[in-house]
Short mmCIF file of C-alpha atoms and ligand atoms in Angstrom, two decimals:
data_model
loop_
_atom_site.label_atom_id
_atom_site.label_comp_id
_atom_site.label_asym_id
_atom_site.label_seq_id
_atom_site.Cartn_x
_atom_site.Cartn_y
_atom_site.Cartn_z
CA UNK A 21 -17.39 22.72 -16.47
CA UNK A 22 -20.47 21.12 -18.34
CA UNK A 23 -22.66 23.86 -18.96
CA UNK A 24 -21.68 26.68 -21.28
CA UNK A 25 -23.82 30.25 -22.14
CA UNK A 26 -25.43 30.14 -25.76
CA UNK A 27 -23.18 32.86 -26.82
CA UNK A 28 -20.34 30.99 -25.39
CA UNK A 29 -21.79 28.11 -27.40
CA UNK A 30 -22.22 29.80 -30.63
CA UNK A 31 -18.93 31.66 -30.17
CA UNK A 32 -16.95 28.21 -30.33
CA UNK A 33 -19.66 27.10 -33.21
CA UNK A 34 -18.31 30.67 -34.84
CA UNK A 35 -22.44 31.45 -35.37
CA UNK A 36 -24.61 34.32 -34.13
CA UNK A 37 -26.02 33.29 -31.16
CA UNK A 38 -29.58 34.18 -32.63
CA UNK A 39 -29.10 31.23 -34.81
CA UNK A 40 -28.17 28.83 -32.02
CA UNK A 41 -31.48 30.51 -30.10
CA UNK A 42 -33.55 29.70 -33.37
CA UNK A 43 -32.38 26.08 -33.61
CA UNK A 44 -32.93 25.86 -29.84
CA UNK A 45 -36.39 27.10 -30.25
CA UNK A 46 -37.24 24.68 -32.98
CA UNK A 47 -35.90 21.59 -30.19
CA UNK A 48 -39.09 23.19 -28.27
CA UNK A 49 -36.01 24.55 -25.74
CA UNK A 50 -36.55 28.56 -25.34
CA UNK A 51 -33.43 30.36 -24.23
CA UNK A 52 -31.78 33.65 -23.91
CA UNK A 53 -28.56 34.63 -25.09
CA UNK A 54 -27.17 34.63 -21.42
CA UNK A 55 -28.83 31.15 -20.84
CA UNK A 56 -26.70 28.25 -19.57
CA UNK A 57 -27.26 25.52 -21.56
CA UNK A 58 -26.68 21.79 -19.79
CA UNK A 59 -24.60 18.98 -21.93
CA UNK A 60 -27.91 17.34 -23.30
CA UNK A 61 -28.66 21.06 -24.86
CA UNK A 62 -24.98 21.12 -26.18
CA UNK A 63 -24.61 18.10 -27.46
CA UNK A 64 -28.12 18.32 -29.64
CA UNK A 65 -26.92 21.61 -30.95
CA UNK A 66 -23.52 20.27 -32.11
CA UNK A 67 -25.08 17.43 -33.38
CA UNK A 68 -27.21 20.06 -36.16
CA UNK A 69 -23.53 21.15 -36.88
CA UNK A 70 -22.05 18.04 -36.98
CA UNK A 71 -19.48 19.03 -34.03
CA UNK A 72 -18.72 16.31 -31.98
CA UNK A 73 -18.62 17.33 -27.89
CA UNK A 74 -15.23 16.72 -26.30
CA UNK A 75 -15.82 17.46 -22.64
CA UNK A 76 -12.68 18.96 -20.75
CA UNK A 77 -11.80 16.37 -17.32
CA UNK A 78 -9.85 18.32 -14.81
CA UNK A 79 -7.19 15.84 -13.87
CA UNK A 80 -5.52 16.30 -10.90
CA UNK A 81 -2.27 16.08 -11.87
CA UNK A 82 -1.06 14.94 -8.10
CA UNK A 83 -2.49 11.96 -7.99
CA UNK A 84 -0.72 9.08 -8.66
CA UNK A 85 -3.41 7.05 -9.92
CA UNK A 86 -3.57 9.04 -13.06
CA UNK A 87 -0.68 7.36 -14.05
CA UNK A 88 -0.78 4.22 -13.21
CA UNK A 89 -0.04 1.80 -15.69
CA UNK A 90 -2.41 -1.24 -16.00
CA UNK A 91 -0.91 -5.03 -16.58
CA UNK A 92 -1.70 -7.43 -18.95
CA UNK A 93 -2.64 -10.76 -17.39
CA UNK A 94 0.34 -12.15 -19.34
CA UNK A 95 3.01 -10.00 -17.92
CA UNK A 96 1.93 -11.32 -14.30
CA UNK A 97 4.21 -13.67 -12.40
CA UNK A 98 4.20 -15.12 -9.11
CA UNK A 99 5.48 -12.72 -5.86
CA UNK A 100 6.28 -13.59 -2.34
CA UNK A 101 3.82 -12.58 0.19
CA UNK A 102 3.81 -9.33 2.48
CA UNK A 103 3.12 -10.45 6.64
CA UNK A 104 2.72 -8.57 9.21
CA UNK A 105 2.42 -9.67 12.77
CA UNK A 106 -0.47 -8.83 15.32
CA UNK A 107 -1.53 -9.26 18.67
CA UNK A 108 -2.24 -8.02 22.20
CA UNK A 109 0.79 -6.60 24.46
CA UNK A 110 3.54 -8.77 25.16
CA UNK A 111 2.23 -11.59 23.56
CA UNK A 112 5.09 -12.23 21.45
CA UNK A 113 5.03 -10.05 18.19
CA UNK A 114 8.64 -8.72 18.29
CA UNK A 115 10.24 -12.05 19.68
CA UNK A 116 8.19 -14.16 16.54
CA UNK A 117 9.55 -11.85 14.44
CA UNK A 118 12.96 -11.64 15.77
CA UNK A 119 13.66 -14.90 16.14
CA UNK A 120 12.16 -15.87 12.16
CA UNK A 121 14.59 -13.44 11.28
CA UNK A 122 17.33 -14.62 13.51
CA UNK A 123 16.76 -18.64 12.43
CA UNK A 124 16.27 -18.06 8.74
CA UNK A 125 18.15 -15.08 7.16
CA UNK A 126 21.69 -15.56 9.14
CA UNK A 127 21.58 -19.62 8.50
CA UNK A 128 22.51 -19.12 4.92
CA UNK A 129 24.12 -15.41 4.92
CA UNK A 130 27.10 -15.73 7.15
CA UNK A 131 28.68 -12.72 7.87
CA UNK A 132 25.61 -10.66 6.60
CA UNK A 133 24.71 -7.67 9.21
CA UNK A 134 20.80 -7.19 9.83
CA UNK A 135 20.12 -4.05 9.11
CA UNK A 136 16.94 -2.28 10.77
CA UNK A 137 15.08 -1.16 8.06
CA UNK A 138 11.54 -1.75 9.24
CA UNK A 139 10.86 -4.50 7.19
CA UNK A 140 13.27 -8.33 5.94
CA UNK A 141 12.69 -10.97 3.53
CA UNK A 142 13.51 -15.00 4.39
CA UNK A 143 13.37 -17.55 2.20
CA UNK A 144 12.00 -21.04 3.24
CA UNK A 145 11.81 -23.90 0.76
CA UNK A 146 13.31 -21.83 -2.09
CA UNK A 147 10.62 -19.12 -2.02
CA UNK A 148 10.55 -15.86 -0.37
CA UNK A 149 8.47 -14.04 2.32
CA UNK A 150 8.81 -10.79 3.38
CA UNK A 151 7.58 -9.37 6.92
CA UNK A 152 7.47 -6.15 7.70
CA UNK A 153 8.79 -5.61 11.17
CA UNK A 154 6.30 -2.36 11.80
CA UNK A 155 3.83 -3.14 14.27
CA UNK A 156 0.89 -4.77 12.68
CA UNK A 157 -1.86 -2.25 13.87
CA UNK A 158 0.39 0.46 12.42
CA UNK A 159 0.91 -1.25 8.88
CA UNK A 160 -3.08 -1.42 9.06
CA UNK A 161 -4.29 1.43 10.67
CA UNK A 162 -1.91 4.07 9.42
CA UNK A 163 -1.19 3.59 6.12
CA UNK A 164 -4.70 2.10 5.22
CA UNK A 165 -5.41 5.64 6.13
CA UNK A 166 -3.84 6.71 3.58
CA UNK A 167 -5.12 4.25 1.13
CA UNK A 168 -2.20 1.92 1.22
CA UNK A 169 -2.61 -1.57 1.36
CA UNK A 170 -0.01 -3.43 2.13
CA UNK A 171 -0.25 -6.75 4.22
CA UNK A 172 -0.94 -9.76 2.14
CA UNK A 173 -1.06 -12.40 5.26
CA UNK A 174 -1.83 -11.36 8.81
CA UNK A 175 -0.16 -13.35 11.30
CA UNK A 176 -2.45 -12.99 14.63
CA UNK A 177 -0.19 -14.21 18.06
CA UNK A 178 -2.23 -14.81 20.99
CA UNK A 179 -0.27 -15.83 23.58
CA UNK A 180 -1.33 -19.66 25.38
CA UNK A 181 -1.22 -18.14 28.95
CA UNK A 182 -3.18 -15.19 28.42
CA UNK A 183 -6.07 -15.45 25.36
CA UNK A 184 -7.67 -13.61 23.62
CA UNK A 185 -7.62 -10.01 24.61
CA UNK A 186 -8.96 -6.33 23.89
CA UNK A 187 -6.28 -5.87 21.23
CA UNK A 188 -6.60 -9.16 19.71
CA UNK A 189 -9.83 -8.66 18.62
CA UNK A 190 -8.58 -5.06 17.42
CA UNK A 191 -6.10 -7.18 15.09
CA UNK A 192 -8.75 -9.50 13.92
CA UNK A 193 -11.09 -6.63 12.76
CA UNK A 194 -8.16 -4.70 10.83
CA UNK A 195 -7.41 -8.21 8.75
CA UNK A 196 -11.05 -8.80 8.60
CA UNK A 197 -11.62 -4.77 7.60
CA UNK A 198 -9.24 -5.39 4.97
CA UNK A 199 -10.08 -8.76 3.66
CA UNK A 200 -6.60 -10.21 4.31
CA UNK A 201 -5.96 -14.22 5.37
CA UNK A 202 -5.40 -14.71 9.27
CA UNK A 203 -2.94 -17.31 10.59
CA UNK A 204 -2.98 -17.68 14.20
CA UNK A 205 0.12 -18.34 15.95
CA UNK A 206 -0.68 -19.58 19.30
CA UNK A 207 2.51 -18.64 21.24
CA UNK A 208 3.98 -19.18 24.58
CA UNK A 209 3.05 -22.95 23.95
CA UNK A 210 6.23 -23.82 26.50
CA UNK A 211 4.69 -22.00 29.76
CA UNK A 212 3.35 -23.69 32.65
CA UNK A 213 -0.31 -22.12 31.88
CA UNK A 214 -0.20 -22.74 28.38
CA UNK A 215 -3.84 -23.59 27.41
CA UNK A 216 -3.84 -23.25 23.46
CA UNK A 217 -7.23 -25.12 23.07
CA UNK A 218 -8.83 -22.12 25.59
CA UNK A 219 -7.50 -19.78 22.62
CA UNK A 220 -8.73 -21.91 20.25
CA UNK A 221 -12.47 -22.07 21.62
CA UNK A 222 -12.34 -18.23 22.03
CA UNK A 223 -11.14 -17.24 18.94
CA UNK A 224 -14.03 -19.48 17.44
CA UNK A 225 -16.02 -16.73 19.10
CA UNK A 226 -15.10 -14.66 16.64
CA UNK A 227 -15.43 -16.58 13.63
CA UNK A 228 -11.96 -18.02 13.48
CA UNK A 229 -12.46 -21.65 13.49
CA UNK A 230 -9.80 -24.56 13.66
CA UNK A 231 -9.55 -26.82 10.65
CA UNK A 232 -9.76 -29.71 12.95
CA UNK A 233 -13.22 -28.81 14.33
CA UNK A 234 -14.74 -28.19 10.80
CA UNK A 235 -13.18 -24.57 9.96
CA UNK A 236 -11.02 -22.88 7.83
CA UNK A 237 -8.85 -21.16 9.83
CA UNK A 238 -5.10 -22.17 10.51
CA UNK A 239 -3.79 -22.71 13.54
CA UNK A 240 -0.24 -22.85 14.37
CA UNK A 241 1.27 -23.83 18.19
CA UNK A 242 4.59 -22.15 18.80
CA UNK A 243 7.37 -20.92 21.54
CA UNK A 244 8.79 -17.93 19.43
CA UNK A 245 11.37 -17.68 23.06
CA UNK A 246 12.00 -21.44 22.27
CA UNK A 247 12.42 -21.18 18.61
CA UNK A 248 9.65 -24.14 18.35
CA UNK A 249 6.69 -24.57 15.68
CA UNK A 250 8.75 -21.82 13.41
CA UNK A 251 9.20 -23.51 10.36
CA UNK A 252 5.89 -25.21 10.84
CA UNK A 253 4.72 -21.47 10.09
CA UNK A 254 6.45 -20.34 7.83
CA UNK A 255 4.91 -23.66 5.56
CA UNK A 256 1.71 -22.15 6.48
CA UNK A 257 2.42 -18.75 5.13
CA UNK A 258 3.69 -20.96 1.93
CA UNK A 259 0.43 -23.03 1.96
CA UNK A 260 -1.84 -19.28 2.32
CA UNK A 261 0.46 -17.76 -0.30
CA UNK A 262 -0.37 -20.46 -3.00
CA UNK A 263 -3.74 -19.85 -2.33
CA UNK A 264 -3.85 -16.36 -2.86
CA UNK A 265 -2.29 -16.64 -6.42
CA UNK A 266 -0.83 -13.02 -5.41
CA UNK A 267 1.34 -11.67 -8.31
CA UNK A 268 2.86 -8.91 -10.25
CA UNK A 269 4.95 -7.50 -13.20
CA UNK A 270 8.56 -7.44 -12.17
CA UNK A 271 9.23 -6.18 -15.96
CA UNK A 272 7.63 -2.16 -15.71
CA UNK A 273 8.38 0.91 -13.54
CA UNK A 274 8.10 0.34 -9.90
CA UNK A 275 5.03 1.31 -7.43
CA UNK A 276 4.72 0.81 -3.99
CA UNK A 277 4.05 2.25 -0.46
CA UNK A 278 6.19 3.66 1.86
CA UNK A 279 7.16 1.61 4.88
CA UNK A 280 9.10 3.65 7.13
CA UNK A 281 10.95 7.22 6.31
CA UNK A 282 13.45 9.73 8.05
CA UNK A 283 16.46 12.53 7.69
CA UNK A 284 19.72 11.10 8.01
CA UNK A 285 22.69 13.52 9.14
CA UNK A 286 25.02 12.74 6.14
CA UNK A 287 22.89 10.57 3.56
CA UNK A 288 19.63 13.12 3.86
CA UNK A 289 16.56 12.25 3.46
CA UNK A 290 16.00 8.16 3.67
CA UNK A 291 13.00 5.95 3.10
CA UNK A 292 12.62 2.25 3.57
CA UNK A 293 10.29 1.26 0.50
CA UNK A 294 8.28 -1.57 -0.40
CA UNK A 295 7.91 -2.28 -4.21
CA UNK A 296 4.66 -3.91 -4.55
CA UNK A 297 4.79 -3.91 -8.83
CA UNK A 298 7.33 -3.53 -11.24
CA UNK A 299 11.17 -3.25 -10.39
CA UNK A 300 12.81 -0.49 -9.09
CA UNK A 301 16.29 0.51 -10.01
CA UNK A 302 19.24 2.47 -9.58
CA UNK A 303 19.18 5.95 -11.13
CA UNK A 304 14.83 5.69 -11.63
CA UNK A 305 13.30 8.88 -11.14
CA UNK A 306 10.86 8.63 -8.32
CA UNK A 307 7.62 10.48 -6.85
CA UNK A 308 7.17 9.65 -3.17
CA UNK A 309 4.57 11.20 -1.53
CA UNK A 310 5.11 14.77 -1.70
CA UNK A 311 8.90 14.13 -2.46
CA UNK A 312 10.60 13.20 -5.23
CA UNK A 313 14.22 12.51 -6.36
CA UNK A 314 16.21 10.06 -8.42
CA UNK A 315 17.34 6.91 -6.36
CA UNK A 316 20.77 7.12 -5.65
CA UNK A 317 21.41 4.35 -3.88
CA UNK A 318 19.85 1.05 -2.51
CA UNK A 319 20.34 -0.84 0.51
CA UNK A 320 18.71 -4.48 1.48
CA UNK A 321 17.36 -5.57 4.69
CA UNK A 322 20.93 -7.13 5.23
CA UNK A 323 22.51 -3.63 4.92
CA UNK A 324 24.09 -4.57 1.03
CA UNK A 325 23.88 -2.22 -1.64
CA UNK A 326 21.81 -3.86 -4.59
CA UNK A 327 20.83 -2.28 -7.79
CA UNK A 328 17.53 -3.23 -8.46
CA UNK A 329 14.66 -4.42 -6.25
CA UNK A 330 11.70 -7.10 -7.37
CA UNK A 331 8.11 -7.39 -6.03
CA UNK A 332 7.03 -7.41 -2.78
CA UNK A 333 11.25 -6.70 -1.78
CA UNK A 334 11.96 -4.41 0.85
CA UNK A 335 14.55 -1.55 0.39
CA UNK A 336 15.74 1.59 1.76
CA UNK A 337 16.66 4.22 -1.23
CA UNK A 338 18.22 8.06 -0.65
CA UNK A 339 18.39 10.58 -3.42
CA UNK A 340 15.12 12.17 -2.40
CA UNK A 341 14.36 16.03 -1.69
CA UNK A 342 12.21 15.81 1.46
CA UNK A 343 11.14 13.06 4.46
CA UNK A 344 7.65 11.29 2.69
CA UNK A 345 5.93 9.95 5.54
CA UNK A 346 4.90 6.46 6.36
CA UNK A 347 2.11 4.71 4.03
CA UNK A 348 2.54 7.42 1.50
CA UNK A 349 2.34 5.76 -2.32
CA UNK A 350 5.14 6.14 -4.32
CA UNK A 351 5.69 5.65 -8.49
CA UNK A 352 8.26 5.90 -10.73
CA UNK A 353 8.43 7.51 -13.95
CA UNK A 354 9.79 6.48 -16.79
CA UNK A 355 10.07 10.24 -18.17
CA UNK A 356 12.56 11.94 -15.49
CA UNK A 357 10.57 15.72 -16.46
CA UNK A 358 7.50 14.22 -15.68
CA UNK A 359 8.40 13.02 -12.25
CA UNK A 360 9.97 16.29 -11.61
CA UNK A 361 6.38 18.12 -12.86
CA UNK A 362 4.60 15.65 -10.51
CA UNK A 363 6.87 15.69 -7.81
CA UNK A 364 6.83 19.40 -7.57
CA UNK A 365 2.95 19.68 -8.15
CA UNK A 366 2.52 17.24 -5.19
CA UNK A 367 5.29 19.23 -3.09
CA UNK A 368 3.29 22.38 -3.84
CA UNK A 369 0.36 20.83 -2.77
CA UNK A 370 1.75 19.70 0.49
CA UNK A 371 2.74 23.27 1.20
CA UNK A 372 -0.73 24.77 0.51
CA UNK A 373 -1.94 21.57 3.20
CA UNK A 374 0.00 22.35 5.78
CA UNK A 375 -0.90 25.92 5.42
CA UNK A 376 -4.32 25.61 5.48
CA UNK A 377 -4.61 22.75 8.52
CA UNK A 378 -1.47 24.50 10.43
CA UNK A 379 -0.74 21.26 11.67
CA UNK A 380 1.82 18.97 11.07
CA UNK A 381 1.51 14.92 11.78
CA UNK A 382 4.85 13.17 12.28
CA UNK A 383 6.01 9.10 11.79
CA UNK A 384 5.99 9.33 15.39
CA UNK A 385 2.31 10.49 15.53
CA UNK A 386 1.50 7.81 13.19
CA UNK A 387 2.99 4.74 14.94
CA UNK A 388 2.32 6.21 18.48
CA UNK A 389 -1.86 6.02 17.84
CA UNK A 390 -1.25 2.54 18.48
P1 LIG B 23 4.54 -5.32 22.57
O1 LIG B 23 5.47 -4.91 21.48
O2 LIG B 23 4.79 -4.62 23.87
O3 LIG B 23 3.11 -5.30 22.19
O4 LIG B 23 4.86 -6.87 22.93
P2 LIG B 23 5.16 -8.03 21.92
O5 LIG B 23 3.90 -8.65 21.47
O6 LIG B 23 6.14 -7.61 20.89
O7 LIG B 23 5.81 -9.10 22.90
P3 LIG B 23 7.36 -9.42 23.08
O8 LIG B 23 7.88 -10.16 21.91
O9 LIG B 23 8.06 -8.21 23.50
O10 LIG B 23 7.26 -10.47 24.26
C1 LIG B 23 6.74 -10.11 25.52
C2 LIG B 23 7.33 -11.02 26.58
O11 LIG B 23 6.93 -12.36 26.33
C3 LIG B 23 8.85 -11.04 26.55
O12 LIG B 23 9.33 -11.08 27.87
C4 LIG B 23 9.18 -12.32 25.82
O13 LIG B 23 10.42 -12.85 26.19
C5 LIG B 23 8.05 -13.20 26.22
N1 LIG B 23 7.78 -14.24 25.22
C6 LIG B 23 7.59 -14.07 23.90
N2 LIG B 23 7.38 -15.24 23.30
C7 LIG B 23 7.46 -16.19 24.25
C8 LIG B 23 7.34 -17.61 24.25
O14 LIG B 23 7.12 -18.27 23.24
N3 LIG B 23 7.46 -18.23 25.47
C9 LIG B 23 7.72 -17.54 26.59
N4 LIG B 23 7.82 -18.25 27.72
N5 LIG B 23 7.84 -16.23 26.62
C10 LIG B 23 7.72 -15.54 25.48
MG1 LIG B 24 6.83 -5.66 20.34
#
């Protein structure tokens, strides 16, 4: 607590307190037995006895930053980069990302069923990206909320017809809020109306200015309905990702955020995951949130059981005892008692919350605010 009574002092010294008040008194510090003394006080007292001070930290044993484990520069290799898309109503967001998904992950994976699981990875040139199919105002607004960061490379979609609008500028703020790259994707190139240098000029109203006219920002022209400027894109996301040097240590225990979560009738609880560090495998024993669990099982975004999963890869786990909630952190442990100590402080915790606030905020909650 940082203060202790002389007699507690002397107590733990195993002296008479009138002794510690004498040797106080000869510091020039007059006290009384009940006197609190501050750590300066203790520590020059101890020092006379040659005690050393440890001072007591209350950790809180619930948060998951206590046990993080720090990397050595070394142990660092190169991961694919985490987009999400952004942008006004109906200027394309879903359609881009549908129809990356539908151009790149089925070319090479014949007979693989697309799974929903909130987020998919592609690769292009040999290396991977991975988007997370949330809505990009979610991925920033809710689970930055909760501390999460998540997004490596916002991809901003303005449509050519329309501009920029009230939620475009929303999206640019987020990215800008959290220090993340923008790529624009001017979309809707093929319509009649299409005016992408309009979007271009207003956009530099807001800082985001086109290499060709002396800035920094990409630009990319596409028709995600027409399939067209794609792959010109996804090089971009390539060109931002080298850039960013972003990395991690696929050889520890996995950490990472929650993407999307519910209860499933026959598997229980269910939680799409994204491991942002370290590998995550079969049989780990997991904190998530205020849940907690072994992983049972692992499914991809293309609906196949895999065993382990690699940074910045998207997968959806079972095996834990209660729904976590979108953006919530999750770790695993090495020690399986620990997790279960963790897990069930956290749990406890969670309880004592919802008590107190008598309110409960569902996924739904979440990803409606937007
Ligand atoms: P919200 O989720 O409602 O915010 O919209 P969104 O941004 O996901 O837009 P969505 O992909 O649903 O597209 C809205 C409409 O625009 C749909 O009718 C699309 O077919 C159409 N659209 C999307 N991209 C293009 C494009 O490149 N060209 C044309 N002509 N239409 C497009
Ligand atoms: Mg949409």
């Amino acid at each position: 607590k940082g203060s202790l009574a002389v007699s507690e002092l002397a107590a733990k010294l195993h002296r008479e307190s009138a002794e510690i008040i004498k040797k106080l008194f000869l510091q020039g510090v007059m006290a009384t037995k009940n006197q609190e003394l501050d750590k300066d006080a203790i520590e020059l007292i101890c020092a006379e006895y040659d005690v050393e001070v440890e001072e007591e930290v209350d950790v809180d044993v619930t948060d998951l930053d206590n046990y993080k484990i720090e990397d050595k520069e070394d142990d660092l290799q190169e991961r694919p980069a985490v987009v999400t898309i952004m942008g006004h109503v109906d200027h394309g967001k879903t359609t881009l990302l549908d129809s990356i998904r539908d151009t790149k992950v089925t070319e090479g994976e014949a007979g693989g069923i697309t799974q929903h699981i909130g987020a998919y990875q592609i690769e292009e040139n040999g290396k991977k990206i991975t988007f997370l199919d949330t809505p990009g105002h979610a991925a920033f607004t809710s689970m930055r909320s909760r501390g999460a960061q998540v997004t490596d490379i916002a991809i901003l979609v303005v449509a050519a017809d329309d501009g920029v609008m009230p939620q475009t500028v929303e999206a640019i703020n987020h990215a800008k809020a959290a220090e993340v790259p923008i790529i624009i994707a001017v979309n809707k190139i093929d319509l009649e109306g299409a005016n992408p240098d309009r979007v271009m000029q207003e956009l530099t109203e807001h800082g985001l200015i086109p290499e060709d006219w002396g800035g920094d920002t990409i630009f990319v022209q596409l028709s995600a309905k027409k399939r067209e400027g794609i792959d010109d894109l996804l090089e971009m996301i390539l060109l931002v990702t080298e850039v960013e040097e972003l990395k991690a240590n696929p050889n520890r225990p996995a950490e990472g955020t929650v993407i999307e979560a519910q209860l499933d009738k026959g598997r229980g609880p269910v939680a799409t995951l994204l491991v942002q560090n370290g590998t995550m495998h079969v049989g780990d024993s997991i904190v998530v949130g205020h849940s907690y669990g072994r992983v049972r099982a692992m499914v991809n975004d293309l609906g196949r059981r895999v065993k382990t999963a690699a940074p910045s890869t998207p997968v959806e786990i079972t095996g834990l005892n209660s729904v976590p909630n979108a953006g919530d952190q999750f770790m695993v442990f090495k020690d399986e008692k620990q997790a279960r100590q963790v897990g069930e402080a956290k749990q406890q915790r969670q309880v004592e919350e919802n008590r107190s606030s008598g309110a409960r905020v569902s996924l739904d909650d979440l990803f409606n605010q937007i």
